[in-house]
PDB file of C-alpha atoms and ligand atoms in Angstrom:
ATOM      1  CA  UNK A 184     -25.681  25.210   5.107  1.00 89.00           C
ATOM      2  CA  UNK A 185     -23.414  27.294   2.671  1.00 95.00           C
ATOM      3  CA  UNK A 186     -20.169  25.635   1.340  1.00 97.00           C
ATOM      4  CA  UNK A 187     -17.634  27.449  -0.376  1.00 98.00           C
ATOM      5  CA  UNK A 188     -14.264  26.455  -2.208  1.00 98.00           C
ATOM      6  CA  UNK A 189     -11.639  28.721  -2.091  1.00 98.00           C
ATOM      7  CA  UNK A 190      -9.530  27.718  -5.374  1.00 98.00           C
ATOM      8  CA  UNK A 191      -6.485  28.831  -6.829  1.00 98.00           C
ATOM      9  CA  UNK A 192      -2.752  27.751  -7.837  1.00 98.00           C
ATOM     10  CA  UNK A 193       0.123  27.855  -4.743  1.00 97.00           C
ATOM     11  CA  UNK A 194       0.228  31.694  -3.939  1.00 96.00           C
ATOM     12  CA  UNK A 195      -2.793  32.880  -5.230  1.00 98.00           C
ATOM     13  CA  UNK A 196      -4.141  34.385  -1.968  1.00 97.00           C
ATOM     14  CA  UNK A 197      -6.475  31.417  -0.755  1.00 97.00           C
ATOM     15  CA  UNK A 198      -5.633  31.413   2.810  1.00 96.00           C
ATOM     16  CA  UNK A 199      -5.488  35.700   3.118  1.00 96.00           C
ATOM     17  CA  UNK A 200      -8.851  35.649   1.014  1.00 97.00           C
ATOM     18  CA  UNK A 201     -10.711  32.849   3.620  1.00 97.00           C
ATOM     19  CA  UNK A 202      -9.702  34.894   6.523  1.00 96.00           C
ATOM     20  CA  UNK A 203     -11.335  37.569   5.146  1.00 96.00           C
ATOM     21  CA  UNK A 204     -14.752  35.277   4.182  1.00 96.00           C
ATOM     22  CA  UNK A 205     -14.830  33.578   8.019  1.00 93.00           C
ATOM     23  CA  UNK A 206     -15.309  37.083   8.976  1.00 88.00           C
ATOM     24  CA  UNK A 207     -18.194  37.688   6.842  1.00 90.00           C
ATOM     25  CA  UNK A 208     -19.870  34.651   6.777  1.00 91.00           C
ATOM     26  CA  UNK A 209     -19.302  33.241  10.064  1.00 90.00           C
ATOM     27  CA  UNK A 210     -18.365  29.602   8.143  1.00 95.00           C
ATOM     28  CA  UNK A 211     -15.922  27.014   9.864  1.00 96.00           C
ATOM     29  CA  UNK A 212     -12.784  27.053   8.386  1.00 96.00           C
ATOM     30  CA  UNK A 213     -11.028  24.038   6.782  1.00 97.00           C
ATOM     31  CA  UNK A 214      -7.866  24.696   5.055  1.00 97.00           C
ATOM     32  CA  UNK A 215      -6.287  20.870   4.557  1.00 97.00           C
ATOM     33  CA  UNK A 216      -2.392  22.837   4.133  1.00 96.00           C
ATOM     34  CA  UNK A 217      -2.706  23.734   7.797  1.00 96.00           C
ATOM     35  CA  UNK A 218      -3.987  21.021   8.958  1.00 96.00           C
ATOM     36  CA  UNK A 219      -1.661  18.605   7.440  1.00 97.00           C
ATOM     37  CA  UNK A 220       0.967  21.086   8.784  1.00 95.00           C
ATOM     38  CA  UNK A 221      -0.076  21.097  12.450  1.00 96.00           C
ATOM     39  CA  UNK A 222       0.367  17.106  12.216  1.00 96.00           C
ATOM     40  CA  UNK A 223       3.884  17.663  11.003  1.00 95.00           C
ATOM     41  CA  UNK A 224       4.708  19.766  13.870  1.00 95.00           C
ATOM     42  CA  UNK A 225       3.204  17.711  16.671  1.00 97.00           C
ATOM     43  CA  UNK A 226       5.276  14.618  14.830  1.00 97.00           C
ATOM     44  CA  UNK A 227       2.390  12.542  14.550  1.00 96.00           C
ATOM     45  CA  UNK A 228       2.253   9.765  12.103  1.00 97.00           C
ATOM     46  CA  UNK A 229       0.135  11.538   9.840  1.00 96.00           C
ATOM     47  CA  UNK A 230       2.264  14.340  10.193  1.00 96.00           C
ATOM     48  CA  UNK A 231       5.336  12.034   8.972  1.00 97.00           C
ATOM     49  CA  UNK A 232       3.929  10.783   5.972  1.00 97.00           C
ATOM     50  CA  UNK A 233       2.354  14.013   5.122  1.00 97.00           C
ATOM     51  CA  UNK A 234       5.640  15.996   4.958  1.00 96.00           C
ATOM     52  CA  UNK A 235       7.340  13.138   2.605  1.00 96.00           C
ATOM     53  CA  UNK A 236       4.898  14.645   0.436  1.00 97.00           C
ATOM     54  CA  UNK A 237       4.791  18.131   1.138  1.00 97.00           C
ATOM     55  CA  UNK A 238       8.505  18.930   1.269  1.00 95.00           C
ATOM     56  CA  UNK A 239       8.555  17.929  -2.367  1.00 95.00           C
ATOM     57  CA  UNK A 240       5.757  19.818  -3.553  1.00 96.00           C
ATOM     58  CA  UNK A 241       3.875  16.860  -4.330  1.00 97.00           C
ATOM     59  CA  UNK A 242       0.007  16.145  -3.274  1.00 98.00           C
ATOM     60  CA  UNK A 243      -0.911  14.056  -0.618  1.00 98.00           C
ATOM     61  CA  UNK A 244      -2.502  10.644  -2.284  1.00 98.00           C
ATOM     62  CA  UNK A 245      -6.184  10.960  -2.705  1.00 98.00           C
ATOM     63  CA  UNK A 246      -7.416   8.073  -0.274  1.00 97.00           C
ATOM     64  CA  UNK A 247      -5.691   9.420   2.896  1.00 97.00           C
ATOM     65  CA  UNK A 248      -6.847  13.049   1.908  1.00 97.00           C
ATOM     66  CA  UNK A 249     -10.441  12.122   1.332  1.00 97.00           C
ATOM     67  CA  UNK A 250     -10.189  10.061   4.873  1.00 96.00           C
ATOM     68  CA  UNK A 251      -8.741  13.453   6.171  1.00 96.00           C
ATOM     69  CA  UNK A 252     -11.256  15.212   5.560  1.00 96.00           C
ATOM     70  CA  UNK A 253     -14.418  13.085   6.247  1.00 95.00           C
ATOM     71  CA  UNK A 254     -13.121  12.681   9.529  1.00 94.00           C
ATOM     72  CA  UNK A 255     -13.017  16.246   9.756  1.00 94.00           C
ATOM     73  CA  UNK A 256     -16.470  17.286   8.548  1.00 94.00           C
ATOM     74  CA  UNK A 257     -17.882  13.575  10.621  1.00 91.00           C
ATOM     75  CA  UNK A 258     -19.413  14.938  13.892  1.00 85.00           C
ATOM     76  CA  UNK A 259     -18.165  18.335  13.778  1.00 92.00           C
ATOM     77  CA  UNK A 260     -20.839  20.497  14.777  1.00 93.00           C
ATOM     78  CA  UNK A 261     -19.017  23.700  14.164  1.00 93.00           C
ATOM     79  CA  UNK A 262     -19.494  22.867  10.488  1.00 94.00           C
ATOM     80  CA  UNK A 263     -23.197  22.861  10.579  1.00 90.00           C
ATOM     81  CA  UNK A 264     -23.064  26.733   9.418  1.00 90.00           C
ATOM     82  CA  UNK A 265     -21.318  25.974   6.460  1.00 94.00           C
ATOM     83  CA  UNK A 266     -17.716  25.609   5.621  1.00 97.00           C
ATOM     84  CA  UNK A 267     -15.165  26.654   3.664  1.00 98.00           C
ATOM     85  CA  UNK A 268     -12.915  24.797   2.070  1.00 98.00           C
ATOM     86  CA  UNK A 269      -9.550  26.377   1.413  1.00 98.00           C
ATOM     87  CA  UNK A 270      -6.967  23.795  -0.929  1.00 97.00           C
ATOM     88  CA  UNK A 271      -9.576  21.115  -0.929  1.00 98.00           C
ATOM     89  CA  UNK A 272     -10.436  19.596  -3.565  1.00 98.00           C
ATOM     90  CA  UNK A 273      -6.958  19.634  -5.269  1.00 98.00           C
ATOM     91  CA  UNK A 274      -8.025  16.383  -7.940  1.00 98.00           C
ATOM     92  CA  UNK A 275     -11.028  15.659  -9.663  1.00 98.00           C
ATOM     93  CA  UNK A 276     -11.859  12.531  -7.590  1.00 98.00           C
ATOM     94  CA  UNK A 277     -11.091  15.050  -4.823  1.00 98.00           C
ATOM     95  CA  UNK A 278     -13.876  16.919  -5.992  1.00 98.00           C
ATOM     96  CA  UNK A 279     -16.392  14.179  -6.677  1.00 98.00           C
ATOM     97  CA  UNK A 280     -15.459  12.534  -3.426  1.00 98.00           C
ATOM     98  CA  UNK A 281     -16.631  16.006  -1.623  1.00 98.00           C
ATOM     99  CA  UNK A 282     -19.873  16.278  -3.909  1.00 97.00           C
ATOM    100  CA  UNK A 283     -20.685  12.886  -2.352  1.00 97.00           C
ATOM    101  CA  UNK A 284     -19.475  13.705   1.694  1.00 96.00           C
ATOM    102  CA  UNK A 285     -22.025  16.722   1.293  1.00 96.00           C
ATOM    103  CA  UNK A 286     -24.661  15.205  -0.766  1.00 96.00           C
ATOM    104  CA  UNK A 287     -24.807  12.376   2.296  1.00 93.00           C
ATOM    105  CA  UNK A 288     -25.835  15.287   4.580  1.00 91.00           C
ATOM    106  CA  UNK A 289     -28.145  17.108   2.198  1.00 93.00           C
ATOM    107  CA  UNK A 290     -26.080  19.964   0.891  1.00 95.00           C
ATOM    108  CA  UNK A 291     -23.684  20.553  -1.805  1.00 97.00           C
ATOM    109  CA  UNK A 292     -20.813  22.718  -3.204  1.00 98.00           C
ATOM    110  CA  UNK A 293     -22.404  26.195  -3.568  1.00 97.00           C
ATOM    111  CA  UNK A 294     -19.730  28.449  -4.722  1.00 98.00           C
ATOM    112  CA  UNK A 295     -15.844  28.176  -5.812  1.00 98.00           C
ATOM    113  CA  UNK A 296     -14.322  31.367  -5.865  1.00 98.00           C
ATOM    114  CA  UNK A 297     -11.035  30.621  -8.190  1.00 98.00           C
ATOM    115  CA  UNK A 298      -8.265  32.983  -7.777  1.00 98.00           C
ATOM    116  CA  UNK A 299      -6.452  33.778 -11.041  1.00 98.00           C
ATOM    117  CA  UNK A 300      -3.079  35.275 -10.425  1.00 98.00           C
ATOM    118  CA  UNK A 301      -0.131  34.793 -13.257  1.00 96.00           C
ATOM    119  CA  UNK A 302       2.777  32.679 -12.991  1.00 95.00           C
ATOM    120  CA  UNK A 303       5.438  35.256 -12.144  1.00 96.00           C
ATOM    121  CA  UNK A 304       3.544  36.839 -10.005  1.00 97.00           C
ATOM    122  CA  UNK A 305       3.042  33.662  -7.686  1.00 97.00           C
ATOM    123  CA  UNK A 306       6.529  32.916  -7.665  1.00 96.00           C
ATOM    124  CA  UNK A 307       6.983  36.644  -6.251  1.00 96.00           C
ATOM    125  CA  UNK A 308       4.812  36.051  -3.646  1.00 96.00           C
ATOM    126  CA  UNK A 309       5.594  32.535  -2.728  1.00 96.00           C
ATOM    127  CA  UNK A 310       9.579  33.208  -2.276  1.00 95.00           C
ATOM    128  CA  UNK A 311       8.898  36.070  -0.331  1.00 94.00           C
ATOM    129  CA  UNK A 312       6.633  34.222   2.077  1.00 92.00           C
ATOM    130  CA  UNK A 313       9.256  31.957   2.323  1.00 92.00           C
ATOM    131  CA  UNK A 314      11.116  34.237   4.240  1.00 92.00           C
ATOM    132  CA  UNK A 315       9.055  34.640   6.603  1.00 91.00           C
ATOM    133  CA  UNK A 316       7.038  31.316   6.475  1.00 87.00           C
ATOM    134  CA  UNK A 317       9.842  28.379   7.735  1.00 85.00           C
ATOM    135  CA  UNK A 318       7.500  26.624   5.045  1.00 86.00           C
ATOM    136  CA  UNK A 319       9.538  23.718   3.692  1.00 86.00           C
ATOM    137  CA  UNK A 320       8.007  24.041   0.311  1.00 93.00           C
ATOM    138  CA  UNK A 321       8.132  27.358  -0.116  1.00 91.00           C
ATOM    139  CA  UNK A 322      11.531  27.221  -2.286  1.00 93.00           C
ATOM    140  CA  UNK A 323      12.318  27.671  -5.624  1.00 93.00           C
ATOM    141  CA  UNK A 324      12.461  24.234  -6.920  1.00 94.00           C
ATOM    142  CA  UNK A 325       9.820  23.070  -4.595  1.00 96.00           C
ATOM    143  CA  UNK A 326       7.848  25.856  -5.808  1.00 96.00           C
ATOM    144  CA  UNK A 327       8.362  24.933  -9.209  1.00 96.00           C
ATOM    145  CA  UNK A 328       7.263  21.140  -8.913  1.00 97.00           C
ATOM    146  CA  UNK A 329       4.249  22.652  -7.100  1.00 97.00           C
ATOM    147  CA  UNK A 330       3.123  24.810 -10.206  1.00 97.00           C
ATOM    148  CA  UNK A 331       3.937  21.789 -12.273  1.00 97.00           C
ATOM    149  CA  UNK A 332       1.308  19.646 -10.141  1.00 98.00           C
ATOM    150  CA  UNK A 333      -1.442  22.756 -10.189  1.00 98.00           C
ATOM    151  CA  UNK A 334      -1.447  22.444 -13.660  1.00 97.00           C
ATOM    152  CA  UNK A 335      -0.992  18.771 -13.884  1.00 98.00           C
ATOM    153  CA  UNK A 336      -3.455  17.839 -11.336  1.00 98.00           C
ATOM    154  CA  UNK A 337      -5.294  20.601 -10.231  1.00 98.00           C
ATOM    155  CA  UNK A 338      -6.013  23.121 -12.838  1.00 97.00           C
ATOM    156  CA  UNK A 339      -8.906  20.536 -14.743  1.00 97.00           C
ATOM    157  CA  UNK A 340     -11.101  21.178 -11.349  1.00 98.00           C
ATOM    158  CA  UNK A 341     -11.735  24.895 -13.077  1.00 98.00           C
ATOM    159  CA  UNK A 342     -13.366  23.358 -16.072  1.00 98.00           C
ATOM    160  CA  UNK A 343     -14.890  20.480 -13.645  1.00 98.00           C
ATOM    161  CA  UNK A 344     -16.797  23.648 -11.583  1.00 98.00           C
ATOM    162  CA  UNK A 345     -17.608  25.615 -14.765  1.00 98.00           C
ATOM    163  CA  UNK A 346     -19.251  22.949 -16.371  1.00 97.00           C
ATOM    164  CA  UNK A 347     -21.169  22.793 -12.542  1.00 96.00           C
ATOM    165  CA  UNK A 348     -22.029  26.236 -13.104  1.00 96.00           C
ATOM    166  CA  UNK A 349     -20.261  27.180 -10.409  1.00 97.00           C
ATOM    167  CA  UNK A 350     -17.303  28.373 -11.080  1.00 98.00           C
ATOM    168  CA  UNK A 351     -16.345  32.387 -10.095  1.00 98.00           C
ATOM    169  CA  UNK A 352     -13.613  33.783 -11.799  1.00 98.00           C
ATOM    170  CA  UNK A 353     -11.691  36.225  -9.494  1.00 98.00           C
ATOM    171  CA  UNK A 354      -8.745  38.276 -10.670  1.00 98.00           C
ATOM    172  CA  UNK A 355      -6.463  37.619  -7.886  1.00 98.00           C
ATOM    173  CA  UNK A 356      -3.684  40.425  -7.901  1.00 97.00           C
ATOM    174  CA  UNK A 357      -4.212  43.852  -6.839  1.00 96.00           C
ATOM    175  CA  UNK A 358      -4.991  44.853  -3.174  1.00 97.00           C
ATOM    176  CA  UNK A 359      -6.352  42.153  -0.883  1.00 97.00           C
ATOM    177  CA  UNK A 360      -9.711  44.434   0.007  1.00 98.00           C
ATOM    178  CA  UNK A 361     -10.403  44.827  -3.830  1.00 98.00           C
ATOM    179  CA  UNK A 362     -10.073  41.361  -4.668  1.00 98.00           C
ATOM    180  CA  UNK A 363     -12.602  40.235  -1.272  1.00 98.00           C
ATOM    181  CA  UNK A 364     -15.219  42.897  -2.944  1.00 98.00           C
ATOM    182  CA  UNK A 365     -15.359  41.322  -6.248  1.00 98.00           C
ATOM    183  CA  UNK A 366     -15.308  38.366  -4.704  1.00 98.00           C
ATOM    184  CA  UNK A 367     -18.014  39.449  -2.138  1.00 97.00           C
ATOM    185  CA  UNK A 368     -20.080  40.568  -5.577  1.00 96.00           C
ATOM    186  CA  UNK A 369     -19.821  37.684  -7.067  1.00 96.00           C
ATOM    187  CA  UNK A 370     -21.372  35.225  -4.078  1.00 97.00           C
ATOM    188  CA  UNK A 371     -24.203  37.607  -3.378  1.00 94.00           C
ATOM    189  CA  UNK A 372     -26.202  35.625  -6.047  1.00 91.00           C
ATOM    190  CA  UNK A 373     -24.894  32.404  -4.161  1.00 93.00           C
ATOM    191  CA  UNK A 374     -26.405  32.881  -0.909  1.00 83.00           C
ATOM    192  CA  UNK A 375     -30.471  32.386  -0.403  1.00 69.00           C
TER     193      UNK A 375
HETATM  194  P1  LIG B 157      -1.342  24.581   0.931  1.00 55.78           P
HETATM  195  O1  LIG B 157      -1.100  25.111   2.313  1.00 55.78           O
HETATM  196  O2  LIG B 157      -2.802  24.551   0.563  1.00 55.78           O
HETATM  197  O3  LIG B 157      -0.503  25.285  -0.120  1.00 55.78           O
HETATM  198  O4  LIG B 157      -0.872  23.058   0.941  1.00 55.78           O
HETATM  199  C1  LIG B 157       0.480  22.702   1.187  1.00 55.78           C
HETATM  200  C2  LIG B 157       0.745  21.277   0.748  1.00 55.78           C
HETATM  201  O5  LIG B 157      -0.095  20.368   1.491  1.00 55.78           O
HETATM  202  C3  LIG B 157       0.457  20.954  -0.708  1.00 55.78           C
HETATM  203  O6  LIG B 157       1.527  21.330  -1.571  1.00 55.78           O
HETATM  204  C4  LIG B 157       0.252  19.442  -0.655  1.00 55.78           C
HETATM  205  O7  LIG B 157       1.490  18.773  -0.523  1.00 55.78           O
HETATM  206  C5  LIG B 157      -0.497  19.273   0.663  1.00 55.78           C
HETATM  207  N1  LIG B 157      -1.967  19.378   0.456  1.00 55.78           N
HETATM  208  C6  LIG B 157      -2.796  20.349   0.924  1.00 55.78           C
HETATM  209  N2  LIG B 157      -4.059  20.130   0.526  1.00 55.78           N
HETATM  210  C7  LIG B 157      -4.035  18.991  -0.205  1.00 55.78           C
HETATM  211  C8  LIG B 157      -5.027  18.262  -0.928  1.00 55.78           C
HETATM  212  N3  LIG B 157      -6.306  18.666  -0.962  1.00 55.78           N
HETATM  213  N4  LIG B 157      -4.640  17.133  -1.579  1.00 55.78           N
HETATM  214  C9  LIG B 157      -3.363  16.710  -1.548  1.00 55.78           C
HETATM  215  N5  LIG B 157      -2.373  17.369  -0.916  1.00 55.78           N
HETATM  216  C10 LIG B 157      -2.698  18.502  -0.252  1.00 55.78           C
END
């Protein structure tokens, strides 16, 4: 089992990036963004709390995310490859609450891939996905409050994963088959 987290600030390329790394490593695909979003458009309850949250740039609360996703990974055989995990963990009990989900079934984190791409350049990209996207929180101020809570909330996972030793440090701008060769580079080591 191989699990990877795909890491990075609003914008910086996660979900392009672990399209690419599906195809290459034939790993199941969770990306917690979408799948909070597909509640929201089949108007379940989840779906109705969730987009109090999202629609203001703010992060779901860690309990109900951490329930998300165990009942995601619980019984899934499709996972049994190997998954990555695209905008999970967000928090640092996040993080030590998936340490513990995959410790339980004798495997860990074995890569994060971070995605560095500067400010401006994220609020580029994220206002001209909006659009196309019909994202609700892909506007200006709710793009703003979400770069407040990346740094805020998310940005201390980088030292949390570096400290791990595994934290890979990918320069995220620049053309999207450059940046999935360095990244490709760096998880060669990664994989037995
Ligand atoms: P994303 O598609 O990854 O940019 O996520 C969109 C929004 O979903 C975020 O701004 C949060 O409101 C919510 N969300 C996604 N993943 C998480 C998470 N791991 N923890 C809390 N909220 C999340």
């Amino acid at each position: 089992m191989y699990n990877l987290v795909v890491f990075g600030a609003p914008g910086s390329g996660k979900g392009t990036q672990s399209a690419r790394l599906i195809d290459e490593y034939g790993l199941y695909h969770i990306s917690t963004g979408e799948l909070l979003r597909d509640h929201i458009a089949r108007e379940t309850e989840l779906g109705k709390i969730a987009n109090e949250y999202i629609s203001k740039g703010h992060l779901i609360p860690d309990a109900l995310m951490i329930e998300i996703l165990e009942n995601t990974l619980d019984g899934n055989p499709d996972t049994a490859n190997g998954v990555i995990f695209d905008g999970f963990p967000r928090t640092i009990p996040q993080a030590e609450a998936l340490n513990e989900m995959l410790h339980k079934r004798g495997a860990r984190v074995d890569a994060v891939v971070g995605l560095e791409v500067d400010d401006k350049e994220l609020i580029d990209r994220l206002l001209k996905r909006g659009l196309e996207s019909g994202r609700s929180d892909d506007n200006m101020e709710t793009i703003n409050e979400r770069l407040n809570v990346y740094n805020r909330q998310t940005a201390p996972l980088r030292d949390f994963y570096i400290t791990q030793g595994k934290y890979h440090s990918i320069k995220g701008s620049g053309s999207i088959d450059d940046i999935f060769n360095d990244i490709r580079n760096h998880l060669k080591s990664t994989r037995k």
